[in-house]
Structure formats: structure tokens, C-alpha cells
GROMACS .gro file of C-alpha atoms in nm:
model
  328
    1MET     CA    1  -2.913   1.852   0.123
    2THR     CA    2  -3.058   2.137  -0.084
    3ARG     CA    3  -3.045   2.158  -0.461
    4ASP     CA    4  -2.773   2.424  -0.451
    5ASP     CA    5  -2.563   2.220  -0.205
    6TYR     CA    6  -2.597   1.918  -0.433
    7LEU     CA    7  -2.494   2.112  -0.743
    8ARG     CA    8  -2.196   2.268  -0.563
    9SER     CA    9  -2.081   1.923  -0.452
   10VAL     CA   10  -2.111   1.791  -0.807
   11GLU     CA   11  -1.921   2.092  -0.943
   12ARG     CA   12  -1.643   2.033  -0.692
   13MET     CA   13  -1.622   1.666  -0.789
   14LEU     CA   14  -1.605   1.759  -1.160
   15ARG     CA   15  -1.299   1.981  -1.137
   16GLY     CA   16  -1.092   1.717  -1.311
   17ILE     CA   17  -1.286   1.720  -1.639
   18ASP     CA   18  -1.282   1.975  -1.919
   19PRO     CA   19  -1.466   2.300  -1.820
   20ALA     CA   20  -1.700   2.276  -2.119
   21HIS     CA   21  -1.805   1.922  -2.023
   22ARG     CA   22  -1.842   2.029  -1.660
   23THR     CA   23  -2.079   2.308  -1.766
   24ASP     CA   24  -2.284   2.065  -1.978
   25VAL     CA   25  -2.322   1.821  -1.687
   26LEU     CA   26  -2.432   2.095  -1.447
   27GLU     CA   27  -2.680   2.239  -1.697
   28ASP     CA   28  -2.830   1.893  -1.749
   29LEU     CA   29  -2.868   1.852  -1.373
   30ARG     CA   30  -3.035   2.192  -1.337
   31GLY     CA   31  -3.276   2.103  -1.615
   32HIS     CA   32  -3.351   1.770  -1.449
   33PHE     CA   33  -3.423   1.946  -1.119
   34ALA     CA   34  -3.652   2.196  -1.291
   35ASP     CA   35  -3.849   1.928  -1.476
   36ALA     CA   36  -3.882   1.708  -1.167
   37GLU     CA   37  -3.990   1.996  -0.943
   38GLU     CA   38  -4.269   2.081  -1.186
   39THR     CA   39  -4.412   1.734  -1.130
   40GLY     CA   40  -4.414   1.790  -0.755
   41ARG     CA   41  -4.118   1.572  -0.662
   42SER     CA   42  -3.915   1.674  -0.360
   43VAL     CA   43  -3.546   1.755  -0.372
   44GLU     CA   44  -3.466   1.441  -0.174
   45GLU     CA   45  -3.648   1.223  -0.428
   46ILE     CA   46  -3.472   1.392  -0.719
   47ILE     CA   47  -3.129   1.342  -0.558
   48ARG     CA   48  -3.203   0.975  -0.488
   49GLY     CA   49  -3.291   0.931  -0.852
   50LEU     CA   50  -2.980   1.110  -0.979
   51GLY     CA   51  -2.732   0.949  -0.741
   52THR     CA   52  -2.466   1.095  -0.515
   53PRO     CA   53  -2.226   1.367  -0.638
   54GLU     CA   54  -1.951   1.104  -0.638
   55GLN     CA   55  -2.154   0.879  -0.867
   56ILE     CA   56  -2.228   1.172  -1.100
   57ALA     CA   57  -1.859   1.255  -1.112
   58GLU     CA   58  -1.759   0.894  -1.181
   59ARG     CA   59  -2.001   0.870  -1.472
   60ALA     CA   60  -1.877   1.202  -1.611
   61VAL     CA   61  -1.513   1.096  -1.589
   62GLU     CA   62  -1.591   0.765  -1.760
   63GLU     CA   63  -1.772   0.950  -2.040
   64PHE     CA   64  -1.547   1.252  -2.092
   65GLY     CA   65  -1.222   1.163  -1.922
   66VAL     CA   66  -1.017   1.420  -1.732
   67SER     CA   67  -0.848   1.727  -1.875
   68PRO     CA   68  -0.482   1.683  -1.978
   69GLU     CA   69  -0.366   1.945  -1.728
   70MET     CA   70  -0.553   1.779  -1.443
   71SER     CA   71  -0.428   1.434  -1.549
   72ASP     CA   72  -0.066   1.549  -1.542
   73ALA     CA   73  -0.105   1.722  -1.205
   74ARG     CA   74  -0.281   1.423  -1.052
   75ALA     CA   75  -0.026   1.180  -1.195
   76GLU     CA   76   0.257   1.393  -1.058
   77ARG     CA   77   0.112   1.402  -0.706
   78ALA     CA   78   0.038   1.030  -0.700
   79TRP     CA   79   0.378   0.939  -0.839
   80ARG     CA   80   0.552   1.158  -0.583
   81VAL     CA   81   0.370   0.986  -0.295
   82MET     CA   82   0.472   0.641  -0.422
   83GLN     CA   83   0.829   0.753  -0.485
   84ILE     CA   84   0.874   0.913  -0.143
   85ALA     CA   85   0.726   0.602   0.017
   86ALA     CA   86   0.989   0.391  -0.163
   87VAL     CA   87   1.267   0.616  -0.032
   88ILE     CA   88   1.139   0.608   0.327
   89VAL     CA   89   1.081   0.231   0.327
   90GLY     CA   90   1.423   0.172   0.173
   91ALA     CA   91   1.592   0.393   0.433
   92ALA     CA   92   1.408   0.222   0.719
   93ILE     CA   93   1.504  -0.124   0.594
   94GLY     CA   94   1.864  -0.019   0.531
   95LEU     CA   95   1.910   0.126   0.879
   96PHE     CA   96   1.749  -0.176   1.043
   97VAL     CA   97   1.973  -0.407   0.842
   98ALA     CA   98   2.290  -0.219   0.933
   99PHE     CA   99   2.224  -0.144   1.300
  100THR     CA  100   1.998  -0.418   1.435
  101THR     CA  101   2.016  -0.730   1.219
  102PRO     CA  102   2.223  -1.005   1.384
  103ALA     CA  103   2.495  -1.101   1.140
  104TYR     CA  104   2.761  -1.301   1.318
  105SER     CA  105   2.747  -1.514   1.630
  106THR     CA  106   3.050  -1.632   1.823
  107THR     CA  107   3.028  -1.908   2.083
  108THR     CA  108   3.289  -1.914   2.358
  109GLU     CA  109   3.353  -2.217   2.577
  110THR     CA  110   3.470  -2.165   2.934
  111VAL     CA  111   3.593  -2.452   3.151
  112SER     CA  112   3.552  -2.394   3.523
  113SER     CA  113   3.782  -2.531   3.792
  114ASP     CA  114   3.546  -2.819   3.860
  115GLY     CA  115   3.555  -2.922   3.493
  116THR     CA  116   3.212  -2.784   3.401
  117ASN     CA  117   3.185  -2.642   3.050
  118THR     CA  118   2.999  -2.310   3.011
  119TYR     CA  119   2.907  -2.171   2.670
  120SER     CA  120   2.830  -1.806   2.596
  121THR     CA  121   2.719  -1.665   2.261
  122THR     CA  122   2.797  -1.314   2.141
  123THR     CA  123   2.599  -1.176   1.847
  124ARG     CA  124   2.724  -0.883   1.642
  125THR     CA  125   2.532  -0.670   1.397
  126LEU     CA  126   2.657  -0.589   1.047
  127ILE     CA  127   2.794  -0.252   1.155
  128ASP     CA  128   2.975  -0.415   1.449
  129ALA     CA  129   3.129  -0.677   1.226
  130MET     CA  130   3.202  -0.482   0.908
  131GLY     CA  131   3.228  -0.118   1.007
  132PHE     CA  132   3.035   0.195   0.927
  133TRP     CA  133   3.077   0.159   0.552
  134ILE     CA  134   2.810  -0.113   0.554
  135VAL     CA  135   2.557   0.167   0.610
  136ALA     CA  136   2.641   0.306   0.266
  137ILE     CA  137   2.574  -0.032   0.111
  138ALA     CA  138   2.249  -0.075   0.303
  139LEU     CA  139   2.130   0.267   0.184
  140VAL     CA  140   2.193   0.205  -0.187
  141ALA     CA  141   1.825   0.123  -0.246
  142PRO     CA  142   1.682   0.449  -0.102
  143ILE     CA  143   1.956   0.650  -0.274
  144VAL     CA  144   1.863   0.497  -0.610
  145ALA     CA  145   1.493   0.556  -0.536
  146THR     CA  146   1.570   0.924  -0.471
  147VAL     CA  147   1.717   0.986  -0.816
  148PRO     CA  148   1.381   1.022  -1.002
  149LEU     CA  149   1.275   1.291  -0.753
  150VAL     CA  150   1.560   1.522  -0.856
  151VAL     CA  151   1.549   1.487  -1.236
  152SER     CA  152   1.340   1.704  -1.466
  153ARG     CA  153   0.968   1.639  -1.482
  154ALA     CA  154   0.986   1.517  -1.841
  155ALA     CA  155   1.244   1.251  -1.752
  156ARG     CA  156   1.075   1.114  -1.441
  157THR     CA  157   0.887   0.824  -1.599
  158ALA     CA  158   1.194   0.694  -1.781
  159THR     CA  159   1.421   0.751  -1.480
  160THR     CA  160   1.184   0.574  -1.243
  161THR     CA  161   1.166   0.279  -1.483
  162VAL     CA  162   1.545   0.257  -1.508
  163CYS     CA  163   1.586   0.280  -1.130
  164ALA     CA  164   1.319   0.015  -1.074
  165ALA     CA  165   1.491  -0.218  -1.320
  166LEU     CA  166   1.831  -0.151  -1.161
  167LEU     CA  167   1.706  -0.227  -0.810
  168THR     CA  168   1.527  -0.537  -0.938
  169ALA     CA  169   1.855  -0.668  -1.078
  170MET     CA  170   2.045  -0.576  -0.761
  171THR     CA  171   1.783  -0.750  -0.546
  172ILE     CA  172   1.804  -1.066  -0.754
  173VAL     CA  173   2.185  -1.072  -0.751
  174SER     CA  174   2.212  -1.010  -0.376
  175GLY     CA  175   1.900  -1.203  -0.285
  176PHE     CA  176   2.086  -1.453  -0.067
  177THR     CA  177   2.220  -1.174   0.155
  178ILE     CA  178   2.043  -0.845   0.233
  179GLY     CA  179   1.898  -0.790  -0.114
  180ARG     CA  180   1.580  -0.983  -0.048
  181LEU     CA  181   1.485  -0.739   0.228
  182PHE     CA  182   1.450  -0.459  -0.028
  183VAL     CA  183   1.178  -0.627  -0.232
  184PRO     CA  184   0.917  -0.378  -0.097
  185VAL     CA  185   1.120  -0.090  -0.241
  186VAL     CA  186   1.128  -0.258  -0.582
  187VAL     CA  187   0.753  -0.317  -0.574
  188LEU     CA  188   0.685   0.046  -0.476
  189LEU     CA  189   0.901   0.176  -0.761
  190TRP     CA  190   0.728  -0.036  -1.025
  191ALA     CA  191   0.392   0.072  -0.883
  192ALA     CA  192   0.504   0.436  -0.910
  193VAL     CA  193   0.575   0.383  -1.280
  194ILE     CA  194   0.235   0.225  -1.339
  195VAL     CA  195   0.052   0.496  -1.144
  196ARG     CA  196   0.223   0.776  -1.334
  197VAL     CA  197   0.157   0.624  -1.675
  198ARG     CA  198  -0.204   0.523  -1.610
  199LEU     CA  199  -0.310   0.853  -1.454
  200ARG     CA  200  -0.172   1.041  -1.752
  201GLY     CA  201  -0.380   0.815  -1.973
  202THR     CA  202  -0.711   0.642  -1.913
  203GLY     CA  203  -0.669   0.604  -1.537
  204PHE     CA  204  -0.780   0.314  -1.318
  205GLY     CA  205  -1.125   0.164  -1.362
  206LEU     CA  206  -1.319  -0.119  -1.207
  207GLY     CA  207  -1.093  -0.384  -1.355
  208TRP     CA  208  -0.791  -0.239  -1.180
  209ARG     CA  209  -0.979  -0.220  -0.850
  210VAL     CA  210  -1.081  -0.584  -0.881
  211ALA     CA  211  -0.719  -0.674  -0.955
  212GLY     CA  212  -0.611  -0.480  -0.645
  213CYS     CA  213  -0.862  -0.672  -0.435
  214VAL     CA  214  -0.742  -1.007  -0.566
  215LEU     CA  215  -0.376  -0.918  -0.520
  216THR     CA  216  -0.450  -0.803  -0.164
  217VAL     CA  217  -0.608  -1.129  -0.047
  218LEU     CA  218  -0.404  -1.369  -0.261
  219PRO     CA  219  -0.097  -1.381  -0.032
  220MET     CA  220  -0.322  -1.459   0.264
  221LEU     CA  221  -0.446  -1.789   0.125
  222PRO     CA  222  -0.129  -2.000   0.162
  223ILE     CA  223  -0.043  -1.862   0.508
  224LEU     CA  224  -0.383  -1.900   0.671
  225PRO     CA  225  -0.313  -2.255   0.796
  226THR     CA  226   0.006  -2.147   0.977
  227PHE     CA  227  -0.083  -1.792   1.074
  228GLY     CA  228  -0.213  -1.864   1.419
  229ALA     CA  229   0.043  -2.124   1.513
  230PHE     CA  230   0.350  -1.931   1.401
  231GLY     CA  231   0.302  -1.592   1.234
  232GLY     CA  232   0.031  -1.464   1.466
  233SER     CA  233   0.219  -1.572   1.775
  234ALA     CA  234   0.557  -1.442   1.670
  235LEU     CA  235   0.460  -1.117   1.505
  236PHE     CA  236   0.121  -0.997   1.618
  237GLY     CA  237   0.111  -1.118   1.974
  238ALA     CA  238  -0.165  -1.373   1.923
  239ARG     CA  239  -0.147  -1.655   2.172
  240ARG     CA  240   0.012  -1.976   2.056
  241ARG     CA  241  -0.249  -2.242   2.114
  242TYR     CA  242  -0.155  -2.589   2.218
  243ALA     CA  243  -0.392  -2.878   2.197
  244ASP     CA  244  -0.412  -3.144   2.461
  245TYR     CA  245  -0.151  -3.376   2.327
  246THR     CA  246   0.041  -3.685   2.407
  247GLU     CA  247   0.415  -3.714   2.375
  248GLY     CA  248   0.538  -3.652   2.023
  249SER     CA  249   0.259  -3.425   1.907
  250GLY     CA  250   0.296  -3.050   1.862
  251PRO     CA  251   0.096  -2.730   1.871
  252SER     CA  252  -0.243  -2.708   1.709
  253VAL     CA  253  -0.264  -2.511   1.386
  254GLY     CA  254  -0.518  -2.235   1.346
  255LEU     CA  255  -0.591  -1.866   1.375
  256ASP     CA  256  -0.613  -1.711   1.716
  257SER     CA  257  -0.838  -1.416   1.797
  258LEU     CA  258  -0.604  -1.136   1.686
  259GLY     CA  259  -0.508  -1.329   1.377
  260TRP     CA  260  -0.872  -1.353   1.275
  261VAL     CA  261  -0.918  -0.981   1.329
  262ILE     CA  262  -0.631  -0.908   1.092
  263VAL     CA  263  -0.754  -1.151   0.828
  264VAL     CA  264  -1.110  -1.019   0.839
  265ALA     CA  265  -0.984  -0.660   0.826
  266VAL     CA  266  -0.773  -0.729   0.518
  267PHE     CA  267  -1.058  -0.904   0.337
  268ALA     CA  268  -1.299  -0.622   0.429
  269VAL     CA  269  -1.061  -0.354   0.310
  270ALA     CA  270  -1.002  -0.543  -0.014
  271ALA     CA  271  -1.378  -0.549  -0.078
  272LEU     CA  272  -1.402  -0.175  -0.011
  273ILE     CA  273  -1.122  -0.114  -0.260
  274VAL     CA  274  -1.337  -0.275  -0.530
  275ILE     CA  275  -1.619  -0.036  -0.441
  276GLY     CA  276  -1.371   0.249  -0.474
  277TYR     CA  277  -1.345   0.401  -0.128
  278ARG     CA  278  -1.023   0.598  -0.103
  279TRP     CA  279  -0.987   0.554   0.274
  280ALA     CA  280  -0.976   0.177   0.222
  281GLY     CA  281  -0.644   0.226   0.045
  282TRP     CA  282  -0.503   0.426   0.336
  283ALA     CA  283  -0.627   0.158   0.577
  284LEU     CA  284  -0.456  -0.119   0.379
  285ALA     CA  285  -0.138   0.089   0.357
  286ALA     CA  286  -0.142   0.130   0.736
  287ILE     CA  287  -0.185  -0.245   0.786
  288GLY     CA  288   0.099  -0.309   0.543
  289LEU     CA  289   0.328  -0.062   0.715
  290ALA     CA  290   0.255  -0.220   1.053
  291ALA     CA  291   0.332  -0.567   0.916
  292LEU     CA  292   0.653  -0.447   0.751
  293LEU     CA  293   0.784  -0.274   1.064
  294THR     CA  294   0.685  -0.570   1.280
  295GLY     CA  295   0.873  -0.801   1.049
  296LEU     CA  296   1.183  -0.583   1.075
  297ILE     CA  297   1.194  -0.572   1.453
  298SER     CA  298   1.056  -0.914   1.540
  299GLY     CA  299   1.360  -1.129   1.471
  300SER     CA  300   1.123  -1.417   1.393
  301LEU     CA  301   1.191  -1.685   1.138
  302LEU     CA  302   0.891  -1.548   0.949
  303SER     CA  303   1.010  -1.187   0.958
  304LEU     CA  304   1.106  -1.186   0.589
  305MET     CA  305   0.758  -1.307   0.493
  306PHE     CA  306   0.600  -1.024   0.686
  307ILE     CA  307   0.838  -0.768   0.536
  308TRP     CA  308   0.733  -0.882   0.190
  309LEU     CA  309   0.367  -0.905   0.280
  310GLY     CA  310   0.371  -0.565   0.449
  311GLY     CA  311   0.543  -0.407   0.151
  312TRP     CA  312   0.289  -0.568  -0.082
  313TRP     CA  313  -0.009  -0.432   0.113
  314LEU     CA  314   0.156  -0.094   0.156
  315THR     CA  315   0.207  -0.068  -0.221
  316ILE     CA  316  -0.147  -0.172  -0.315
  317GLY     CA  317  -0.301   0.047  -0.046
  318LEU     CA  318  -0.102   0.357  -0.141
  319ALA     CA  319  -0.164   0.303  -0.512
  320HIS     CA  320  -0.539   0.287  -0.454
  321ALA     CA  321  -0.543   0.580  -0.211
  322VAL     CA  322  -0.362   0.816  -0.450
  323THR     CA  323  -0.559   0.712  -0.760
  324ALA     CA  324  -0.916   0.658  -0.635
  325SER     CA  325  -1.164   0.926  -0.737
  326ARG     CA  326  -1.415   0.864  -0.460
  327ARG     CA  327  -1.345   1.063  -0.145
  328ALA     CA  328  -1.605   0.902   0.082
   0.00000   0.00000   0.00000
């Protein structure tokens, strides 16, 4: 990298700060290059001493902050991503609930001529049992999440907060039925509020990234003992392992190969979030989305856990991806 390439990269990274501060930083760097070159140091040595353009930009943002116009624009973009994600996730969950979730089972007994009893079970979905109007109920969450997207820009923070509180209350009240499935939508909405407010203020620093890392790995700790025996087998295709056992004993408990890959990937991505890599957020969001969708279509007893876990990872990953300053 030449000196001019380095300075152009730094200037590009500094677009978020006030123009006067950006000029000061660039002039300081040019002066540092000039002084170092007079002593015979190479450009590569000077750049190693100064740090990468991303590091220069991070230090400048910490010292000067970002311009109000850039803060508002960045907060608006990040909020919109989180809000649209809440709408899409809510719509996906609502449609799955209405069209695919088994709701009612009817068992019919048939007695043959030789006296043998035969039982058959018929399972109906919510839309089969209750009619098309159940779709409207199942889509309440995404409809509510859409409201902040159509109000004026000045009212979006307050509207998002009200909608998040409303869906929180609705989820709690209907938690014993379909309400609990919409927890990921609630989490995404509250995250959208936090992202919008923080980016219009001081932003997200190291403390927030550490918190994101902790919150990412925390849900893994209680499920590790059962992941391989139940969750991995039912949801991710990992083989269910059985120990050599005598009568009365059951399957061995532990992580199978694919389960370990997922666990290691989540822990690695969480560590990279602390460092500040933006792509780590997108990676965690992808893992979360895969877990959420798998939970919806699996029909496993642990499907709800994976819907919640997937929504949790999706929220943390998206929040980091849309707020991180480092592009590497």
C-alpha cells in the first residue's frame, strides 16, 4: 500500500466525523509521513506504526464522535434493517403457525369384522380447524411491526417503543397459545429502539460488543448437555448416539460432530464480535435465521427453544452488523 492509498482509505473511513476534524486527522498523518520519511523509514514501516485505516478511524470516532447528520442517517438505516427484519420474521412465523402447525388431532376407532380394533389419527392445522380468519390473527405481530415504518421520521422512535411494548404485552397474555412463538419479533423491535437511540447518541463501544458476546454464548451453556442427544438430532441432523446399554438405560448424552461445529462456530463468531468485525454479525444472524426456520419446520419438542434461540442470535447478529464501524 502506498502513502496515497493509505490516506485515501483513512479519508473514506472518516466520512462519519465532522469535516474539520477529518481534515485535522489527515493533516496530522501527512505530517507524520513527512517526518518519518526524512529519517529514512519506509512507507510500510510508517503504516505499521500508525495502524490500519480502520484503527485510525476508530480512534478518531472515539475522540471526536460522528457528525449529527451522519449519526441520524446511520441510525435511520440501521433501525430500518432491524424493523424490516421484525416484519419478515413475524410474517414467516404467522404463516407457519396458520398453515403448518398441527392444532387438533382426532383419533378414530374402526372395528373390523374379525373384531380387531384399528385406530387412525387425523391432524388438522389452525386454518383447517378455525378458518381463514386465523391468518389475520397470526399476522397481528408483523402488522404492528410495520406501523413504525409508515409514520413520520420524527415519530419513529416513540412509535417503535409503543409497538414493542404492545407486542410484549400481547405475547405475555397469549403466551400459552401462539403468542410465545412471536418472542423473536418482540426482541427485534426492542433492539431496533436501542439501535436507533444509541446511534443517534454515543454509539456502541467495546462494552456493548462484550455484552453482545456474552449474550450470544449465554443461552448455549444450559443446553450443551442435551444438545447432541436431543436438539442436534432433531433439528440439525446430528446422529443420535446410543451407548452400549443394558435394559432400562437410555441414550448417551453429548454433542455429536455437527453439534460441535455449530457450538464452536457460535463461540468463534461471538469472539469476533468483541473485536468488532462487521461480517461476524452477519454470520451470527445467518446462524440465527437457520435455527429459527429449522425450529419452525421441525415439529420437534424442542422447536420452540430453537425459535427463541434463533431469534436471539438473529437479533444480536443484525444489531452488530448494522452498527459496527469496522468493515473488515
